[in-house]
mmCIF file of C-alpha atoms in Angstrom:
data_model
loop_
_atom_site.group_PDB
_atom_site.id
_atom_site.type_symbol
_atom_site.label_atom_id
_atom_site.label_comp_id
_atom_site.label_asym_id
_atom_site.label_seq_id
_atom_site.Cartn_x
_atom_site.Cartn_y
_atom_site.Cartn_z
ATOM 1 C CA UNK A 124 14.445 -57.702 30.426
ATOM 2 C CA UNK A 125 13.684 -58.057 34.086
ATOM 3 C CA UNK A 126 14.109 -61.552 35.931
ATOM 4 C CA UNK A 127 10.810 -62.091 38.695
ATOM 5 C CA UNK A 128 10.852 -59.568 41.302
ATOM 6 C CA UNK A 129 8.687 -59.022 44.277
ATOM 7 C CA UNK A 130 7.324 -56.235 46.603
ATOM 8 C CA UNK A 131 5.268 -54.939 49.280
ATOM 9 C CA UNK A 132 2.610 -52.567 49.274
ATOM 10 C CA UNK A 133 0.934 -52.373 52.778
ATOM 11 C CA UNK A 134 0.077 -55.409 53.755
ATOM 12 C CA UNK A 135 -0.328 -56.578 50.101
ATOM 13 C CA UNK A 136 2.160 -58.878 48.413
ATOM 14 C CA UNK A 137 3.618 -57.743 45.188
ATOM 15 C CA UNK A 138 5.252 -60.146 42.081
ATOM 16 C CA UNK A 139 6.111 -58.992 38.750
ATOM 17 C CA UNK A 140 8.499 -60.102 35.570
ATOM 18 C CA UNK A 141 7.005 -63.193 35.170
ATOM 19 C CA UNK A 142 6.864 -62.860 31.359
ATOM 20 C CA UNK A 143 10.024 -60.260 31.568
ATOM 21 C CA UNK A 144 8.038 -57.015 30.720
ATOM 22 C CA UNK A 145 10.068 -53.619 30.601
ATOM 23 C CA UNK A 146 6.734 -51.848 31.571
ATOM 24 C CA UNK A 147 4.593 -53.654 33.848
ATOM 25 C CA UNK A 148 1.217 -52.667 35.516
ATOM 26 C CA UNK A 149 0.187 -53.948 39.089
ATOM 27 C CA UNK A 150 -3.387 -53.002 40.593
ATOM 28 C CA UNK A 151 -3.635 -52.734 44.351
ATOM 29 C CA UNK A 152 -6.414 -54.353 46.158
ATOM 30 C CA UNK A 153 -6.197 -51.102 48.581
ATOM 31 C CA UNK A 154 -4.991 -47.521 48.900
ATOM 32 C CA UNK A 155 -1.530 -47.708 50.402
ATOM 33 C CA UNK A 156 0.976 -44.878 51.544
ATOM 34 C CA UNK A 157 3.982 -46.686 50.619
ATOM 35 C CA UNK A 158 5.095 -49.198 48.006
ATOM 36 C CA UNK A 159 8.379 -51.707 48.419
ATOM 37 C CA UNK A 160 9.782 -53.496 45.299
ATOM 38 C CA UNK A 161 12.715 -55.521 45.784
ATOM 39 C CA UNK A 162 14.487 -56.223 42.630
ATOM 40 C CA UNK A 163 16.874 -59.201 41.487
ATOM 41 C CA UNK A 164 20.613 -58.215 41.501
ATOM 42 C CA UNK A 165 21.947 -57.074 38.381
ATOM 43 C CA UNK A 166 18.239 -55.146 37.334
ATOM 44 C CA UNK A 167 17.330 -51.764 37.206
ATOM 45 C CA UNK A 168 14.243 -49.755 37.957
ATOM 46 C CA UNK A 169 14.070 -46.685 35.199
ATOM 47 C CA UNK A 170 10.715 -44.928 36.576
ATOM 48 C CA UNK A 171 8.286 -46.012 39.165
ATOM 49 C CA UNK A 172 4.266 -44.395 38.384
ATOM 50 C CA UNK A 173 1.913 -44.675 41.317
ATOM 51 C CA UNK A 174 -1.745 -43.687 40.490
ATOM 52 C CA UNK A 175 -4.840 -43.072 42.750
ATOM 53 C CA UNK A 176 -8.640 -44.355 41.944
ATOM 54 C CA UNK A 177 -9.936 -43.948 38.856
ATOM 55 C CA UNK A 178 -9.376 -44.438 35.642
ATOM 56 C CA UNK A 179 -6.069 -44.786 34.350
ATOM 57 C CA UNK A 180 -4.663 -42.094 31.865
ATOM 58 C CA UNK A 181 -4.524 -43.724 27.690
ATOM 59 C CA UNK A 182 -0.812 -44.557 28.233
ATOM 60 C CA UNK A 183 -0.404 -46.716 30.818
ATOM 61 C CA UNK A 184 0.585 -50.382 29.294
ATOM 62 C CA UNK A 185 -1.140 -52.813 30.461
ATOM 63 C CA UNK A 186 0.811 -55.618 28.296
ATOM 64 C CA UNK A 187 -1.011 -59.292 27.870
ATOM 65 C CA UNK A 188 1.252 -62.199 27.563
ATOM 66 C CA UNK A 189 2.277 -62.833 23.890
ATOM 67 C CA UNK A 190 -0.277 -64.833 21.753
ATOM 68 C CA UNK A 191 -0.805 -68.345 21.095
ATOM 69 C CA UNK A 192 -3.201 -67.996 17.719
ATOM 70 C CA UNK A 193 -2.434 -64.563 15.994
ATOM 71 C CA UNK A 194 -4.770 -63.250 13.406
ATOM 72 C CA UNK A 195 -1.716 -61.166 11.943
ATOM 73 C CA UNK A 196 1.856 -61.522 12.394
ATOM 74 C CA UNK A 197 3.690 -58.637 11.474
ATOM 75 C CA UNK A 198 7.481 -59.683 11.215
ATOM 76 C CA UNK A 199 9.833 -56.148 11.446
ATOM 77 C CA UNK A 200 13.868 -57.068 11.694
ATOM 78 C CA UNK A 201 14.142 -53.870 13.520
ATOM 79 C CA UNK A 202 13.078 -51.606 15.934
ATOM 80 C CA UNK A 203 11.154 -48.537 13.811
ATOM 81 C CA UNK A 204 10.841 -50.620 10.715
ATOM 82 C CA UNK A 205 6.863 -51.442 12.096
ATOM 83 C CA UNK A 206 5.843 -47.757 11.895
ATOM 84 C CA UNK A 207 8.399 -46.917 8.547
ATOM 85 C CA UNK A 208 7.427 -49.950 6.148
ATOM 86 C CA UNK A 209 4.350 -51.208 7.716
ATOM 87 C CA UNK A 210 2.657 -47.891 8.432
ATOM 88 C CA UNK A 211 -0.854 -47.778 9.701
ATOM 89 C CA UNK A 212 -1.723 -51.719 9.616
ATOM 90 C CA UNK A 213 -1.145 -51.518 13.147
ATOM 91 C CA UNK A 214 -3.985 -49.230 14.229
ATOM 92 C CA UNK A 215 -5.963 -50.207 11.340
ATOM 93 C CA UNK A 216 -5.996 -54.221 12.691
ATOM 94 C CA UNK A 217 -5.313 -54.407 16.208
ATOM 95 C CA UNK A 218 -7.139 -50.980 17.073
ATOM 96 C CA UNK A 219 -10.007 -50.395 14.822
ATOM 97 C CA UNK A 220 -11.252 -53.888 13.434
ATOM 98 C CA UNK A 221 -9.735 -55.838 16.978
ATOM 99 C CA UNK A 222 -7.876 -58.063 15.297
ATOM 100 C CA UNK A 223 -5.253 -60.527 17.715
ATOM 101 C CA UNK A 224 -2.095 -58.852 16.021
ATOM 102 C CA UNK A 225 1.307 -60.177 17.150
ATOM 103 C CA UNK A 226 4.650 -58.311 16.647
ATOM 104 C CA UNK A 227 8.228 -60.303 16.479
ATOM 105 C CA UNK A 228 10.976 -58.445 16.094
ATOM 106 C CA UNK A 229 14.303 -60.169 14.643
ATOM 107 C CA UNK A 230 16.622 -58.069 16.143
ATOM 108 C CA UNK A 231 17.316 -56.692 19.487
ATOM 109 C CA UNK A 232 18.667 -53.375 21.092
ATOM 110 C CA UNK A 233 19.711 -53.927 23.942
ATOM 111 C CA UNK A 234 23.337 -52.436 23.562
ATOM 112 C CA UNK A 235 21.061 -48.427 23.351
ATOM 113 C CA UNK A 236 18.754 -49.220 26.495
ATOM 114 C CA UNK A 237 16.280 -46.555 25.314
ATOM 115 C CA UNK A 238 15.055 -48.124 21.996
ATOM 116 C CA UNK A 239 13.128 -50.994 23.514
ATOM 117 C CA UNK A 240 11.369 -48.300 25.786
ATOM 118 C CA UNK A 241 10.257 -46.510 22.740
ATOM 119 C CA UNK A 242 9.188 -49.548 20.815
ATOM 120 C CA UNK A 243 6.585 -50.654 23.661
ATOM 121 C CA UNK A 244 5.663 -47.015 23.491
ATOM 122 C CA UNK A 245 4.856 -47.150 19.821
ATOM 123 C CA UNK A 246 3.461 -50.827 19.355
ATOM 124 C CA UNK A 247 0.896 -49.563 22.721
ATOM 125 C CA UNK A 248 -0.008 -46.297 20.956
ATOM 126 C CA UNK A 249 -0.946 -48.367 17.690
ATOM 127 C CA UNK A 250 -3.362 -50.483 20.181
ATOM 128 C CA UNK A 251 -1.473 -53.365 20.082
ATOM 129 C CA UNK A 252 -1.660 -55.242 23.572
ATOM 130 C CA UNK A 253 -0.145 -58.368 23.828
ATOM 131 C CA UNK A 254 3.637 -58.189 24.253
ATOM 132 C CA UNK A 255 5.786 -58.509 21.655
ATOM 133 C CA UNK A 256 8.699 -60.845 20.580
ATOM 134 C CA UNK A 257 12.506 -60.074 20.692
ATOM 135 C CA UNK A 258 14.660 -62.256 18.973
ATOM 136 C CA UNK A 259 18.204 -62.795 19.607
ATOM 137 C CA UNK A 260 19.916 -61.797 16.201
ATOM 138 C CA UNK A 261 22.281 -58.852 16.602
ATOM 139 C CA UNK A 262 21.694 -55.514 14.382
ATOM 140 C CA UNK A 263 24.406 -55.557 11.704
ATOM 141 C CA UNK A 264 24.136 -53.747 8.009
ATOM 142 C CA UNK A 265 24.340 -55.878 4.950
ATOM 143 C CA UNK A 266 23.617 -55.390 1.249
ATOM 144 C CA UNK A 267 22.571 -58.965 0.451
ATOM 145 C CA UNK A 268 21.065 -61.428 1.486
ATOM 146 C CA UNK A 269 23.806 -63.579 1.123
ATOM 147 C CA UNK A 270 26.074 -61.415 3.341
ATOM 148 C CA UNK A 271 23.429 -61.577 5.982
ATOM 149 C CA UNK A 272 22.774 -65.214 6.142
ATOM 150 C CA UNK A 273 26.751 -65.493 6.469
ATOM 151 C CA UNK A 274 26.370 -63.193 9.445
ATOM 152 C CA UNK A 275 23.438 -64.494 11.145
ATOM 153 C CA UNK A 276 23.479 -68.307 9.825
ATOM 154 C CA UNK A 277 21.235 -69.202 7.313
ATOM 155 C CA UNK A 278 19.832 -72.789 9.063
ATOM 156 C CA UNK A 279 19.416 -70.588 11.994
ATOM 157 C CA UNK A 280 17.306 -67.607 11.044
ATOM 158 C CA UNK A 281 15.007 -69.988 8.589
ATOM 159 C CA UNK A 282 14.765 -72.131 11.371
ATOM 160 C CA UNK A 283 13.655 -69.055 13.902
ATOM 161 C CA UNK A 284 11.150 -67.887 11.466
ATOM 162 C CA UNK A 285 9.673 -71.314 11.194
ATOM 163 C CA UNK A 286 8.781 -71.853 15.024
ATOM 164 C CA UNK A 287 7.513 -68.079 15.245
ATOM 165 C CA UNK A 288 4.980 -69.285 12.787
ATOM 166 C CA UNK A 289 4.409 -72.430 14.818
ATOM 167 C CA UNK A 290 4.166 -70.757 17.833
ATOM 168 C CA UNK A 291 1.948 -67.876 17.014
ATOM 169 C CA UNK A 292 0.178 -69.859 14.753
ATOM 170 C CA UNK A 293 -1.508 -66.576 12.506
ATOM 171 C CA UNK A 294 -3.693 -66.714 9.774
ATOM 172 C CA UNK A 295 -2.370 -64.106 8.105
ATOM 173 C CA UNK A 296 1.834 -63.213 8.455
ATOM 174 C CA UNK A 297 3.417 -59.260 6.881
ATOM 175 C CA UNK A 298 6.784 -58.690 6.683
ATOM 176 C CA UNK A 299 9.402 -57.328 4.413
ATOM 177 C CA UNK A 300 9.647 -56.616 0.519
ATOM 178 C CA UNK A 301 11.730 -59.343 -1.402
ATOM 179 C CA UNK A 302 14.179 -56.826 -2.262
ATOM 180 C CA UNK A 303 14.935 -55.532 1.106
ATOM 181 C CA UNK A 304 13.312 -51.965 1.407
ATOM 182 C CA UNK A 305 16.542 -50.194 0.166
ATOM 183 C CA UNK A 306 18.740 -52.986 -0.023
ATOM 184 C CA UNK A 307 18.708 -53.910 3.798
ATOM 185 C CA UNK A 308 19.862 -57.590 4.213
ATOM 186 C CA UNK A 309 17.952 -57.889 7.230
ATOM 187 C CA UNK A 310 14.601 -57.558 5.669
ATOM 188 C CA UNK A 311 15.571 -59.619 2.727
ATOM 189 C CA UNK A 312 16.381 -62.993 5.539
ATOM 190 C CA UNK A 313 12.755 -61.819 6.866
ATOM 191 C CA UNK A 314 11.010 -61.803 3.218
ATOM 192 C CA UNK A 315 13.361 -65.241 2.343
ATOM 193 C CA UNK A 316 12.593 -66.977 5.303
ATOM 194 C CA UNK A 317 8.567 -66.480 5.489
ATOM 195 C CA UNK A 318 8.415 -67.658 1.840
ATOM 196 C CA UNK A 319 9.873 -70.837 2.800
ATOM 197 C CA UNK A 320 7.812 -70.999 6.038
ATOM 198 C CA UNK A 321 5.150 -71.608 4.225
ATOM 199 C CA UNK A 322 6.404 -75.225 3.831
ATOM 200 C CA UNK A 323 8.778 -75.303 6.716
ATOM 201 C CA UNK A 324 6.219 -74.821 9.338
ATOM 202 C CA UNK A 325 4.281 -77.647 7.780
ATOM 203 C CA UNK A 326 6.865 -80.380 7.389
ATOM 204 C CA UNK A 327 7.045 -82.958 9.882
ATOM 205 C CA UNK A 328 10.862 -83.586 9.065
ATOM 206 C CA UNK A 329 12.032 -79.747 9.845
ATOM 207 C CA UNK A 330 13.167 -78.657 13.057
ATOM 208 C CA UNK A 331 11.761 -81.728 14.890
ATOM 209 C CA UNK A 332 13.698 -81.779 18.218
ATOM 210 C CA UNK A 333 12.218 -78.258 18.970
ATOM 211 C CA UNK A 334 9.478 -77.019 16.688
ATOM 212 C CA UNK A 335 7.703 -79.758 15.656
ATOM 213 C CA UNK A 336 7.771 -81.495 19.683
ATOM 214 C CA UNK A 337 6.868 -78.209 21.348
ATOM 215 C CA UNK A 338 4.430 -76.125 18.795
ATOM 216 C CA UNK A 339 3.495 -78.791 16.111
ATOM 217 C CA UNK A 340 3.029 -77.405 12.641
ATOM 218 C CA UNK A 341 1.400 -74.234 11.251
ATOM 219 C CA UNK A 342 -0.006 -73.645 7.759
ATOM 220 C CA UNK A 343 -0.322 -70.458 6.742
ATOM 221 C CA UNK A 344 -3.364 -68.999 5.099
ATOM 222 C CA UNK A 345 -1.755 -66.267 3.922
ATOM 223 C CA UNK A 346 1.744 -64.242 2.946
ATOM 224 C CA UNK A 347 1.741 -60.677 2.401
ATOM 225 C CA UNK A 348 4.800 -58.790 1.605
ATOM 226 C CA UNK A 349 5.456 -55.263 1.658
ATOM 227 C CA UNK A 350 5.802 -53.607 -1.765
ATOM 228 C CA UNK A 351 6.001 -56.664 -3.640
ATOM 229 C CA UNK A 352 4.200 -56.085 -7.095
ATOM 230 C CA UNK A 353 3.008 -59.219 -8.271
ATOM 231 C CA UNK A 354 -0.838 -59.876 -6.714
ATOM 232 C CA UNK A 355 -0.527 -56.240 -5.003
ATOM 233 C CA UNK A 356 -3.456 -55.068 -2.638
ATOM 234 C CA UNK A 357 -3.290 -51.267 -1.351
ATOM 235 C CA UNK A 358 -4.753 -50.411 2.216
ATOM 236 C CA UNK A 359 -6.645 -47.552 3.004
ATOM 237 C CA UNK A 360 -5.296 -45.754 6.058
ATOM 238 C CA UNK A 361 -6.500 -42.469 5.570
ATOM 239 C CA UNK A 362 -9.982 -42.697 6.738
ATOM 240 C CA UNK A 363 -11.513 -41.848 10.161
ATOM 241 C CA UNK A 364 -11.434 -44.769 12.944
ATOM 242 C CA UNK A 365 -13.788 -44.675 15.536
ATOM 243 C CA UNK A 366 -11.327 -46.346 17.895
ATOM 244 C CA UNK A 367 -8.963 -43.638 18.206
ATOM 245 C CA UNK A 368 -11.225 -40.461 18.146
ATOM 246 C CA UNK A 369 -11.480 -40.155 14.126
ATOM 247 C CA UNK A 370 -7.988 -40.003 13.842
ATOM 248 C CA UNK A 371 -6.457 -42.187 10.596
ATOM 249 C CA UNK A 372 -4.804 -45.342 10.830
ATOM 250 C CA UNK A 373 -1.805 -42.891 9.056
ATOM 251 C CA UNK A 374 -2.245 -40.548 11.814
ATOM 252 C CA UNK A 375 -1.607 -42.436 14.560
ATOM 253 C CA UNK A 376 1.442 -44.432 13.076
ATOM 254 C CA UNK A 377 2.880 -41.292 12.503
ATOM 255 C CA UNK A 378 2.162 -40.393 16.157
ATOM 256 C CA UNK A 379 3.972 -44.391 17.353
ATOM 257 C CA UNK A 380 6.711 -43.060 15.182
ATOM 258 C CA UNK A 381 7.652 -39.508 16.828
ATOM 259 C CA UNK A 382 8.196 -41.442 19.752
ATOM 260 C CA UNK A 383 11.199 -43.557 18.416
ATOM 261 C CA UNK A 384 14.268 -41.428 18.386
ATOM 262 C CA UNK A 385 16.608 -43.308 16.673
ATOM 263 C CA UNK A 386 15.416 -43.495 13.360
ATOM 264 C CA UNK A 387 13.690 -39.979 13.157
ATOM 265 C CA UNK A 388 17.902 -38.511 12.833
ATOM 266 C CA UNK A 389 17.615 -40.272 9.202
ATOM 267 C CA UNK A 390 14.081 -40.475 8.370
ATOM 268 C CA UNK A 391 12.292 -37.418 10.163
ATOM 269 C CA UNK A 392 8.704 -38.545 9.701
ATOM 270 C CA UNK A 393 6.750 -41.460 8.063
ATOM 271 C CA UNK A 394 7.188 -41.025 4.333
ATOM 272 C CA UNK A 395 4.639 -42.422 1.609
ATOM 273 C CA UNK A 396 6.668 -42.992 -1.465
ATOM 274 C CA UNK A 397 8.722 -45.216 -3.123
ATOM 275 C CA UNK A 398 9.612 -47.879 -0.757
ATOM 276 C CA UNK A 399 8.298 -46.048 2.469
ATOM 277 C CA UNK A 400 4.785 -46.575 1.077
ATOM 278 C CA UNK A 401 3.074 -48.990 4.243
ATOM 279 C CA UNK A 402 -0.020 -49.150 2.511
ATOM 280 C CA UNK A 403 1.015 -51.362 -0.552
ATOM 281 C CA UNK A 404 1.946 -55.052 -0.177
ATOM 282 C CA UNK A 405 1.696 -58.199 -2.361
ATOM 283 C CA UNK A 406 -0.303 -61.682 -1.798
ATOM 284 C CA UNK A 407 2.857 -64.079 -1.803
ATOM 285 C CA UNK A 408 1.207 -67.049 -0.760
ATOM 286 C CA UNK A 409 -2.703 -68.144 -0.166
ATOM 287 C CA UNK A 410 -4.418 -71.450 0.380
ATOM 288 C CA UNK A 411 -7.949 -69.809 0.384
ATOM 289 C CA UNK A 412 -7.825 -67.885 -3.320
ATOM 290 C CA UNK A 413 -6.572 -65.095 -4.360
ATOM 291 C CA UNK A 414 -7.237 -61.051 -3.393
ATOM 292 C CA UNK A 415 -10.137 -60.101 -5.951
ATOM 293 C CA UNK A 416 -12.088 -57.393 -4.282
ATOM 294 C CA UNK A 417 -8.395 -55.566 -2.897
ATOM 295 C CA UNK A 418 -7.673 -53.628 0.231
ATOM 296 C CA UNK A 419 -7.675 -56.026 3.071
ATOM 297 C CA UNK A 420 -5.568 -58.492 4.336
ATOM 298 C CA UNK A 421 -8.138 -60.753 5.613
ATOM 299 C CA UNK A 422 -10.331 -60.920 1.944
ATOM 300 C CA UNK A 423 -11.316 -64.716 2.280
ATOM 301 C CA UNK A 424 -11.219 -65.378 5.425
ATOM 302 C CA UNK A 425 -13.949 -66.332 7.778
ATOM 303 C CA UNK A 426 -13.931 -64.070 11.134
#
């Protein structure tokens, strides 16, 4: 992630990576000829887009600062797992009904310089706007979840998932089945750890030096995890939405996902069975009743 850089363009005086955004969008006040950005030592410019009057073409980012009240968290461990488990709650949310969705991501990949290109390409094609979260965890393979909390620290990670709650403060937080999507311990610390948010971002005693002073606690109203069975809502993401052209909410995840490179060598396109299926989660937690009509996250709650 960039450090703050500056620029010239004309007589016009240029900042950017204030919030350390890969892809970064500065209007001009005028036409200009030529464009000067002087970068911090160390950082590295990948492509540089220069575009006249008018309107700008679908893909240019224009990324918002992260939020500070979230209608949806969605929680992935790692890069690709938002369009493979999740699948069209995306576009369906953030695109069609507008909701404030917020994406944190557990792990980072900054070790293959590509994938974090790839992921702003897919969250911004899914119409999600405001930046998303990194986290500092490391990408490492385990079969428990006991193996990963020995890798990542247990105290640690619970601790992390309780001031993204606090922070973000969301109504309603998605992430991973109990059981890991395929045994993955990553997504079983994910599914572990937003269980016991639910009463760590609450309690006045946990994390007080740094969550509790800076974000002050966060009460869920609801917990939805992927694939869980018990209390289990399915979403529909096969019909038309009017926000991108008639396409489905399946449609365009599958569109986000073609553009990540990584995991397409092993998984070649969004699958909809078994443990693939991102259209069927399970109510974990509520304080405002429970899912009786089915098929939306927000069922209960006042817009």
């Amino acid at each position: 992630p960039p450090e703050s850089w500056t620029g010239t363009a004309g007589s016009q005086t240029l900042s950017g990576g204030e919030y350390g955004f890969l892809h970064e969008y500065l209007p001009l006040e005028s036409p200009v000829t030529r464009a000067e950005l002087t970068l911090p030592e160390g950082s590295r410019c990948c492509d540089v887009y220069a575009f006249g009057e008018g309107e700008l073409p679908d893909w240019v980012q224009q990324w918002q600062p992260p939020l500070a009240d979230a209608d949806l968290l969605v929680l992935p461990t790692h890069a690709d797992d938002e369009h493979l488990f999740f699948g069209g709650t995306m576009p369906y949310y953030a695109g069609e009904l507008g909701k404030k969705v917020q994406v944190v991501y557990f792990t980072n990949h900054w070790a293959e310089p590509y994938r974090p290109h790839e992921l702003l390409d897919g969250l911004w094609h899914c119409g999600i706007t405001n930046y998303p979260y990194i986290a500092y965890f490391k990408p490492n393979l385990c079969r428990s979840l006991r193996a990963q909390y020995d890798t990542w620290s247990e105290v640690q990670f619970v601790r992390h998932v309780s001031r993204i709650v606090r922070i973000y403060k969301p109504d309603v937080l998605v992430t991973h089945s109990v059981g890991g999507e395929g045994g993955d311990g990553g997504h079983m610390a994910c599914a572990d750890a937003a269980k016991r948010s639910v009463h760590t971002a609450m309690d006045d005693k946990y994390d007080v030096g740094y969550g509790v002073k800076l974000y002050g606690n966060w009460q869920l109203k609801k917990l939805y995890l992927h694939n869980q069975d018990d209390n289990m809502i399915t979403l529909d993401y096969n019909q038309p939405l009017d926000f991108f052209g008639g396409k489905t909410a399946m449609e365009v995840a599958q569109e986000a996902y073609a553009m990540q490179s990584y995991q397409r060598k092993s998984v070649p396109q969004l699958r909809t069975d078994g443990f693939y299926n991102g259209a069927v989660y399970g109510l974990a937690y509520s304080n405002v009743g429970e899912d009786t009509v089915g098929g939306d996250m927000f069922e209960n709650l006042e817009d």
